[in-house]
């Protein structure tokens, strides 16, 4: 089995830079090396020492580029790729005007397959090696996504979206079919190769109590699956949930009452939370997912990163395309930074890079498996050119340390900054200078 040695600057994390001072959480090597064999990272160390110790390894010289873990997008909607950047609406209108009409088009399995492939190719071009995606209501939408990801060798998490009310005909299932179709997809995909299944009620407004309970029962029967949904994204949405569930203590309670609150739950957005909701998320160890470009694009509000991290709630980072306005986790980090500024708590570049890799992986219960540049992790790796445009290069040229060199790429970078991408130990994207 051929070994590969990637040489360049390397960035790894040994701890959560929100939990300890960021300097204690990072390991940067000016001339580092990453030894890869059989799809896994074997060792990360000093480049020249690794080269001397492993003359058999095939060398991949990335010069000054920065080798890190592949980006992990913890919440997105692949069916919405075709309508990203649709103008002028807020959440409920945006769903009705743009999202549902596009999701209806995935009734055609060929269109679903093409959309899945387009999305995965865009993700890889942007340095994202894992996507956590909602499907449409159609079971074949999940098959299409898993099949396309399998062809790329990518680790993905996905599920068929369940909705049995407040959605157009053609986009609804019912409590029983949502349960049975999801169960069949779990049997087919969960744990097959690199695929994992997430039980996927879209959000409380589009599921009856009966459907939420059926999916809660399914999760109880398959507790190693993830469960993904949306929580407290916009104030109008929360008011609607109150009308639909007058007996619920709050939005989270609509899930909790149905057995849909648990440690392997992923709650997207989680912006306008009440104290009880934060307490319950913290108590059960459930994860929230920050979707900053979506939150500004749809006008949802400002996520409280500092407050939730202070409660030790796991936080993932995500594009939420097509509510999010970019496929790039660099642009997503930039938006997280901007929201942090508006909240008065700027995030350090180390924290941003951690969120896009280790943080998302932790939310997905895949710490040490993906999103990690360290021995034993799956070799999903993204190599960043820190001088990919003249605007970035002229700023980075003045940098006095790696953070000052990296931050312009976080704030201004896009797919042009992606020098190479490795998936399961294979280089699948390579661009720019050798
Ligand atoms: N809430 C329910 N469905 C969606 C969706 O598709 N995107 C976003 N951003 N929020 C949602
Ligand atoms: Zn979403």
Coordinates of C-alpha atoms and ligand atoms in Angstrom, one line a residue:
X1 CA 0.0 0.0 0.0
X2 CA 1.6 3.3 -1.1
X3 CA 2.3 5.8 1.6
X4 CA 1.9 9.5 0.9
X5 CA 3.8 12.3 2.6
X6 CA 2.2 15.7 2.3
X7 CA 4.7 18.5 3.0
X8 CA 3.9 22.2 3.8
X9 CA 2.7 24.2 6.8
X10 CA 0.5 22.1 9.0
X11 CA -2.3 23.1 11.5
X12 CA -3.6 20.6 14.0
X13 CA -5.7 21.0 17.2
X14 CA -5.1 19.2 20.5
X15 CA -8.0 20.9 22.4
X16 CA -11.0 23.1 22.0
X17 CA -9.8 26.7 21.6
X18 CA -13.0 27.9 23.2
X19 CA -12.4 25.8 26.3
X20 CA -8.7 26.6 26.8
X21 CA -6.7 29.6 25.6
X22 CA -6.4 29.1 21.9
X23 CA -2.6 29.0 22.0
X24 CA -2.8 25.9 24.1
X25 CA -5.1 24.2 21.6
X26 CA -3.2 24.5 18.4
X27 CA -0.1 23.0 16.9
X28 CA 1.3 24.8 13.9
X29 CA 4.4 23.6 12.0
X30 CA 6.2 25.9 9.6
X31 CA 7.6 22.9 7.7
X32 CA 5.3 20.0 8.6
X33 CA 4.5 16.7 7.2
X34 CA 1.4 14.4 7.1
X35 CA 2.0 10.7 6.5
X36 CA -1.0 9.0 4.9
X37 CA -1.5 5.3 4.3
X38 CA -4.6 3.2 3.5
X39 CA -6.9 6.1 3.7
X40 CA -5.8 7.2 7.2
X41 CA -3.4 9.7 8.7
X42 CA -0.6 7.7 10.2
X43 CA 1.5 10.6 11.6
X44 CA 1.8 14.4 11.7
X45 CA 5.2 15.8 12.5
X46 CA 8.2 17.7 11.3
X47 CA 8.3 17.4 7.5
X48 CA 12.0 16.8 7.1
X49 CA 12.1 14.1 9.8
X50 CA 9.1 12.4 8.3
X51 CA 10.7 12.5 4.9
X52 CA 13.9 11.0 6.2
X53 CA 12.1 8.3 8.1
X54 CA 9.8 7.3 5.2
X55 CA 11.8 7.4 2.0
X56 CA 9.3 5.0 0.5
X57 CA 6.4 7.5 0.7
X58 CA 5.3 9.4 -2.3
X59 CA 6.0 13.1 -1.7
X60 CA 3.4 15.8 -2.3
X61 CA 5.1 19.2 -1.9
X62 CA 2.8 22.0 -1.0
X63 CA 5.5 24.6 -0.2
X64 CA 4.0 27.5 1.9
X65 CA 0.4 26.2 1.6
X66 CA -1.4 25.3 4.8
X67 CA -2.3 21.6 5.3
X68 CA -5.3 21.1 7.6
X69 CA -8.3 18.8 8.1
X70 CA -10.9 18.9 5.4
X71 CA -13.8 21.2 6.2
X72 CA -16.9 19.6 7.7
X73 CA -20.3 21.3 6.8
X74 CA -22.6 20.3 9.6
X75 CA -25.9 21.4 8.1
X76 CA -26.9 22.0 4.5
X77 CA -29.6 21.2 1.9
X78 CA -28.2 19.7 -1.2
X79 CA -31.6 20.0 -3.0
X80 CA -31.4 23.8 -2.7
X81 CA -28.2 24.1 -4.7
X82 CA -30.1 25.3 -7.8
X83 CA -31.8 28.1 -6.0
X84 CA -29.0 29.5 -3.8
X85 CA -28.9 33.3 -3.7
X86 CA -32.6 33.9 -4.3
X87 CA -33.6 37.5 -3.5
X88 CA -35.7 39.3 -1.0
X89 CA -37.6 37.0 1.3
X90 CA -37.5 35.9 5.0
X91 CA -37.8 32.3 6.2
X92 CA -41.4 31.3 5.7
X93 CA -41.9 33.3 2.5
X94 CA -38.5 32.1 1.3
X95 CA -39.5 28.5 1.8
X96 CA -42.8 29.0 0.0
X97 CA -41.4 31.1 -2.9
X98 CA -38.1 29.5 -3.7
X99 CA -37.4 26.4 -1.6
X100 CA -40.5 24.2 -2.0
X101 CA -40.8 24.8 -5.8
X102 CA -37.1 23.7 -6.2
X103 CA -37.5 20.7 -3.9
X104 CA -40.5 19.6 -6.0
X105 CA -38.2 19.3 -8.9
X106 CA -36.3 16.5 -7.1
X107 CA -39.4 14.3 -7.6
X108 CA -37.4 13.4 -10.8
X109 CA -34.7 11.0 -9.6
X110 CA -32.5 12.0 -12.5
X111 CA -32.7 15.7 -11.4
X112 CA -32.0 14.6 -7.8
X113 CA -28.9 12.6 -8.9
X114 CA -27.6 15.5 -11.0
X115 CA -28.2 18.0 -8.1
X116 CA -26.4 15.7 -5.7
X117 CA -23.4 15.4 -8.0
X118 CA -23.2 19.1 -8.6
X119 CA -23.3 19.8 -4.9
X120 CA -20.6 17.3 -4.0
X121 CA -18.4 18.6 -6.7
X122 CA -18.9 22.2 -5.5
X123 CA -18.2 21.1 -1.9
X124 CA -14.9 19.4 -2.9
X125 CA -13.8 22.4 -5.0
X126 CA -14.3 24.5 -1.9
X127 CA -12.3 22.2 0.4
X128 CA -15.3 20.6 2.1
X129 CA -14.9 16.9 2.5
X130 CA -18.0 16.1 4.6
X131 CA -21.5 17.4 4.1
X132 CA -24.4 16.9 6.4
X133 CA -27.5 17.3 4.2
X134 CA -31.2 17.3 4.3
X135 CA -32.9 15.6 1.4
X136 CA -36.3 16.3 0.0
X137 CA -39.4 14.4 1.1
X138 CA -38.6 11.9 -1.6
X139 CA -36.8 8.8 -0.3
X140 CA -34.9 8.6 -3.6
X141 CA -33.3 12.0 -2.8
X142 CA -31.4 10.4 0.0
X143 CA -30.4 7.5 -2.2
X144 CA -29.2 9.9 -4.8
X145 CA -27.0 11.8 -2.3
X146 CA -25.5 8.7 -0.7
X147 CA -24.8 7.1 -4.1
X148 CA -23.0 10.2 -5.3
X149 CA -21.0 10.5 -2.1
X150 CA -20.1 6.8 -2.3
X151 CA -18.7 7.3 -5.8
X152 CA -16.5 10.1 -4.4
X153 CA -15.5 8.1 -1.3
X154 CA -16.8 10.9 0.9
X155 CA -18.1 10.6 4.5
X156 CA -21.5 12.1 4.5
X157 CA -24.5 12.3 6.8
X158 CA -28.0 12.7 5.3
X159 CA -31.6 11.9 5.6
X160 CA -34.9 12.1 3.8
X161 CA -36.7 15.2 4.9
X162 CA -40.1 14.4 6.6
X163 CA -43.0 16.8 6.3
X164 CA -46.7 16.0 6.6
X165 CA -48.3 19.5 6.8
X166 CA -47.8 23.1 5.8
X167 CA -46.0 22.1 2.6
X168 CA -47.3 21.8 -1.0
X169 CA -48.9 18.6 -2.3
X170 CA -46.0 16.6 -3.7
X171 CA -43.7 17.5 -0.8
X172 CA -45.6 15.7 2.0
X173 CA -45.5 12.3 3.4
X174 CA -47.4 11.1 6.5
X175 CA -46.4 9.8 9.9
X176 CA -46.3 6.2 8.8
X177 CA -44.6 6.6 5.5
X178 CA -42.0 9.0 7.0
X179 CA -41.2 6.3 9.6
X180 CA -41.1 3.4 7.2
X181 CA -39.2 5.2 4.4
X182 CA -36.7 6.5 6.9
X183 CA -36.3 3.0 8.4
X184 CA -35.7 1.5 5.0
X185 CA -33.0 4.2 4.2
X186 CA -31.4 3.5 7.6
X187 CA -31.2 -0.2 6.7
X188 CA -29.8 0.6 3.3
X189 CA -27.3 3.3 4.2
X190 CA -26.4 3.8 7.8
X191 CA -22.9 2.6 8.3
X192 CA -22.5 1.5 4.7
X193 CA -19.0 2.6 3.7
X194 CA -18.7 6.2 5.0
X195 CA -22.4 7.0 5.0
X196 CA -24.3 7.8 8.2
X197 CA -28.0 8.4 8.5
X198 CA -29.7 11.3 10.1
X199 CA -33.4 11.1 10.9
X200 CA -34.7 14.3 9.4
X201 CA -37.9 16.0 10.5
X202 CA -37.6 19.4 8.6
X203 CA -39.0 21.5 11.6
X204 CA -42.0 21.5 13.9
X205 CA -44.2 23.6 11.6
X206 CA -44.1 21.0 8.9
X207 CA -44.7 17.9 11.0
X208 CA -47.8 16.9 12.9
X209 CA -47.3 15.7 16.5
X210 CA -48.0 12.2 15.2
X211 CA -45.2 12.4 12.7
X212 CA -42.7 13.8 15.3
X213 CA -43.6 11.0 17.6
X214 CA -43.2 8.4 14.9
X215 CA -39.7 9.7 14.2
X216 CA -38.9 9.8 17.9
X217 CA -39.8 6.1 18.1
X218 CA -37.6 5.4 15.0
X219 CA -34.7 7.2 16.7
X220 CA -35.3 5.2 19.9
X221 CA -35.0 2.1 17.8
X222 CA -31.9 3.3 16.0
X223 CA -30.1 5.4 18.7
X224 CA -26.8 5.4 16.9
X225 CA -28.3 7.4 14.1
X226 CA -28.1 11.2 14.2
X227 CA -31.2 13.3 14.1
X228 CA -31.2 16.7 12.4
X229 CA -33.8 19.5 12.3
X230 CA -34.2 23.3 12.7
X231 CA -34.7 25.2 15.9
X232 CA -35.6 28.9 16.7
X233 CA -34.2 30.5 13.5
X234 CA -36.6 33.4 13.1
X235 CA -39.0 35.1 15.5
X236 CA -42.0 34.7 13.1
X237 CA -41.3 31.0 12.9
X238 CA -41.2 30.7 16.7
X239 CA -44.6 32.5 17.0
X240 CA -46.0 30.0 14.4
X241 CA -44.7 27.1 16.5
X242 CA -46.4 28.6 19.6
X243 CA -49.7 28.6 17.6
X244 CA -49.3 25.1 16.3
X245 CA -48.1 23.6 19.7
X246 CA -49.9 25.7 22.4
X247 CA -49.2 23.0 25.0
X248 CA -45.4 23.2 24.4
X249 CA -43.2 25.0 26.9
X250 CA -41.1 26.3 24.1
X251 CA -39.9 25.4 20.6
X252 CA -37.4 22.7 21.8
X253 CA -40.2 21.1 23.8
X254 CA -42.0 20.3 20.6
X255 CA -39.1 18.0 19.8
X256 CA -38.5 16.9 23.4
X257 CA -42.1 15.8 23.9
X258 CA -41.8 13.5 20.8
X259 CA -38.5 11.9 21.8
X260 CA -36.5 14.1 19.4
X261 CA -34.1 15.6 22.0
X262 CA -30.9 13.7 22.5
X263 CA -27.1 13.9 22.4
X264 CA -27.0 12.8 18.8
X265 CA -29.5 15.6 17.9
X266 CA -28.3 18.4 15.6
X267 CA -30.4 21.6 16.0
X268 CA -29.7 24.0 13.1
X269 CA -29.6 27.8 13.8
X270 CA -30.7 27.9 17.5
X271 CA -30.6 31.7 17.6
X272 CA -33.5 32.9 19.7
X273 CA -33.3 30.4 22.5
X274 CA -35.0 30.7 25.9
X275 CA -33.1 29.9 29.1
X276 CA -34.9 26.5 29.5
X277 CA -34.0 25.5 26.0
X278 CA -30.3 26.3 26.6
X279 CA -30.4 24.4 29.9
X280 CA -31.9 21.3 28.2
X281 CA -29.5 21.3 25.3
X282 CA -26.6 21.5 27.8
X283 CA -28.0 18.8 30.0
X284 CA -28.5 16.3 27.2
X285 CA -25.3 17.2 25.3
X286 CA -27.2 18.0 22.1
X287 CA -25.4 20.0 19.4
X288 CA -26.4 23.2 17.8
X289 CA -25.3 24.2 14.3
X290 CA -24.3 27.8 13.5
X291 CA -25.2 28.8 9.9
X292 CA -23.9 32.4 9.7
X293 CA -24.3 33.2 6.0
X294 CA -27.8 32.0 6.1
X295 CA -28.6 33.9 9.3
X296 CA -27.6 37.2 7.7
X297 CA -28.9 36.3 4.2
X298 CA -32.4 35.4 5.4
X299 CA -32.3 38.0 8.1
X300 CA -32.7 35.6 11.0
X301 CA -30.5 37.1 13.8
X302 CA -27.2 36.8 15.6
X303 CA -26.1 33.5 17.0
X304 CA -24.7 33.6 20.5
X305 CA -21.5 31.6 20.1
X306 CA -19.8 32.8 23.3
X307 CA -22.9 32.2 25.4
X308 CA -23.5 28.7 24.1
X309 CA -19.8 27.6 24.1
X310 CA -19.7 28.9 27.7
X311 CA -22.4 26.3 28.5
X312 CA -20.3 23.6 26.8
X313 CA -22.9 23.0 24.2
X314 CA -21.3 21.4 21.2
X315 CA -21.4 23.8 18.2
X316 CA -20.9 22.9 14.5
X317 CA -20.4 25.3 11.7
X318 CA -22.4 25.1 8.4
X319 CA -23.2 26.7 5.2
X320 CA -27.0 25.9 5.2
X321 CA -27.1 26.3 1.4
X322 CA -29.3 27.4 -0.2
X323 CA -30.5 29.6 2.7
X324 CA -26.8 30.1 3.2
X325 CA -25.3 32.2 0.4
X326 CA -22.0 30.4 -0.1
X327 CA -20.6 26.9 -0.6
X328 CA -17.4 28.0 1.0
X329 CA -16.5 27.2 4.6
X330 CA -14.0 30.1 4.4
X331 CA -16.8 32.5 3.6
X332 CA -18.8 30.8 6.4
X333 CA -16.0 31.4 8.9
X334 CA -15.9 35.0 7.8
X335 CA -19.6 35.4 8.4
X336 CA -19.2 33.8 11.8
X337 CA -16.4 36.3 12.6
X338 CA -18.7 39.2 11.5
X339 CA -21.5 38.0 13.7
X340 CA -19.1 37.6 16.6
X341 CA -18.1 41.2 16.0
X342 CA -21.7 42.3 16.1
X343 CA -22.1 40.4 19.4
X344 CA -18.9 42.0 20.8
X345 CA -17.0 38.7 20.9
X346 CA -14.6 38.4 17.9
X347 CA -13.5 34.9 17.2
X348 CA -9.8 34.1 16.8
X349 CA -8.8 32.5 13.5
X350 CA -7.8 29.4 15.5
X351 CA -11.4 29.2 16.8
X352 CA -12.8 29.7 13.3
X353 CA -10.7 26.9 11.8
X354 CA -11.5 24.7 14.8
X355 CA -15.3 25.2 14.3
X356 CA -15.1 24.4 10.6
X357 CA -13.3 21.1 11.3
X358 CA -13.1 19.7 14.8
X359 CA -16.2 21.6 16.0
X360 CA -18.4 20.3 13.3
X361 CA -17.0 16.8 13.6
X362 CA -17.7 16.9 17.4
X363 CA -21.3 17.9 16.8
X364 CA -21.6 14.9 14.5
X365 CA -20.0 12.6 17.1
X366 CA -17.1 12.0 14.7
X367 CA -14.3 13.6 16.8
X368 CA -11.0 12.0 15.9
X369 CA -12.5 10.4 12.8
X370 CA -12.9 13.4 10.5
X371 CA -12.1 17.1 10.9
X372 CA -8.8 16.1 12.6
X373 CA -5.3 16.4 11.4
X374 CA -3.8 13.7 13.6
X375 CA -2.9 10.0 13.7
X376 CA -5.8 7.6 13.2
X377 CA -8.1 10.1 11.6
X378 CA -9.5 9.4 8.1
X379 CA -7.3 11.2 5.6
X380 CA -9.7 14.0 4.5
X381 CA -7.4 16.9 4.1
X382 CA -7.6 20.4 2.7
X383 CA -4.6 22.4 1.6
X384 CA -5.0 26.1 1.5
X385 CA -3.0 28.6 -0.6
X386 CA -2.6 31.6 1.7
X387 CA -1.9 33.9 -1.3
X388 CA -4.6 32.9 -3.7
X389 CA -5.5 36.4 -5.0
X390 CA -3.5 39.6 -5.3
X391 CA -5.7 41.2 -2.6
X392 CA -5.0 38.4 -0.1
X393 CA -1.3 38.0 -1.1
X394 CA -0.5 41.7 -0.5
X395 CA -2.0 41.5 3.0
X396 CA -0.5 38.1 3.9
X397 CA 2.9 39.2 2.8
X398 CA 3.0 41.5 5.8
X399 CA 2.0 38.8 8.3
X400 CA 4.1 38.3 11.3
X401 CA 2.6 34.9 12.3
X402 CA 0.5 32.1 10.9
X403 CA -2.8 33.7 12.2
X404 CA -2.1 37.0 10.4
X405 CA -1.2 35.0 7.4
X406 CA -4.3 32.9 7.5
X407 CA -6.9 35.5 8.5
X408 CA -7.0 37.3 5.0
X409 CA -7.8 33.9 3.4
X410 CA -10.6 33.3 5.9
X411 CA -12.0 36.7 5.3
X412 CA -11.5 37.0 1.5
X413 CA -10.8 33.5 0.3
X414 CA -13.0 31.2 -1.8
X415 CA -12.4 28.1 -3.9
X416 CA -9.3 29.8 -5.5
X417 CA -7.6 29.3 -2.1
X418 CA -8.0 25.5 -2.3
X419 CA -4.7 24.1 -3.5
X420 CA -5.6 20.5 -2.9
X421 CA -8.2 18.2 -1.4
X422 CA -7.7 14.7 -0.2
X423 CA -10.6 12.3 0.5
X424 CA -9.9 9.0 2.3
X425 CA -6.2 9.2 1.4
X426 CA -6.6 10.2 -2.3
X427 CA -5.9 13.6 -3.8
X428 CA -9.1 14.4 -5.6
X429 CA -8.6 18.2 -6.2
X430 CA -5.4 19.8 -7.1
X431 CA -5.0 23.3 -8.6
X432 CA -2.5 26.1 -8.8
X433 CA 1.2 26.0 -8.6
X434 CA 2.9 22.7 -7.8
Ligands
LIG1 N1 -36.4 25.8 8.3 C1 -37.1 24.8 7.8 N2 -36.6 24.5 6.6 C2 -35.6 25.3 6.3 C3 -34.7 25.4 5.2 O1 -34.7 24.7 4.2 N3 -33.7 26.3 5.4 C4 -33.6 27.1 6.5 N4 -32.6 28.0 6.5 N5 -34.4 27.0 7.5 C5 -35.4 26.1 7.4
LIG2 ZN1 -31.4 24.2 7.1

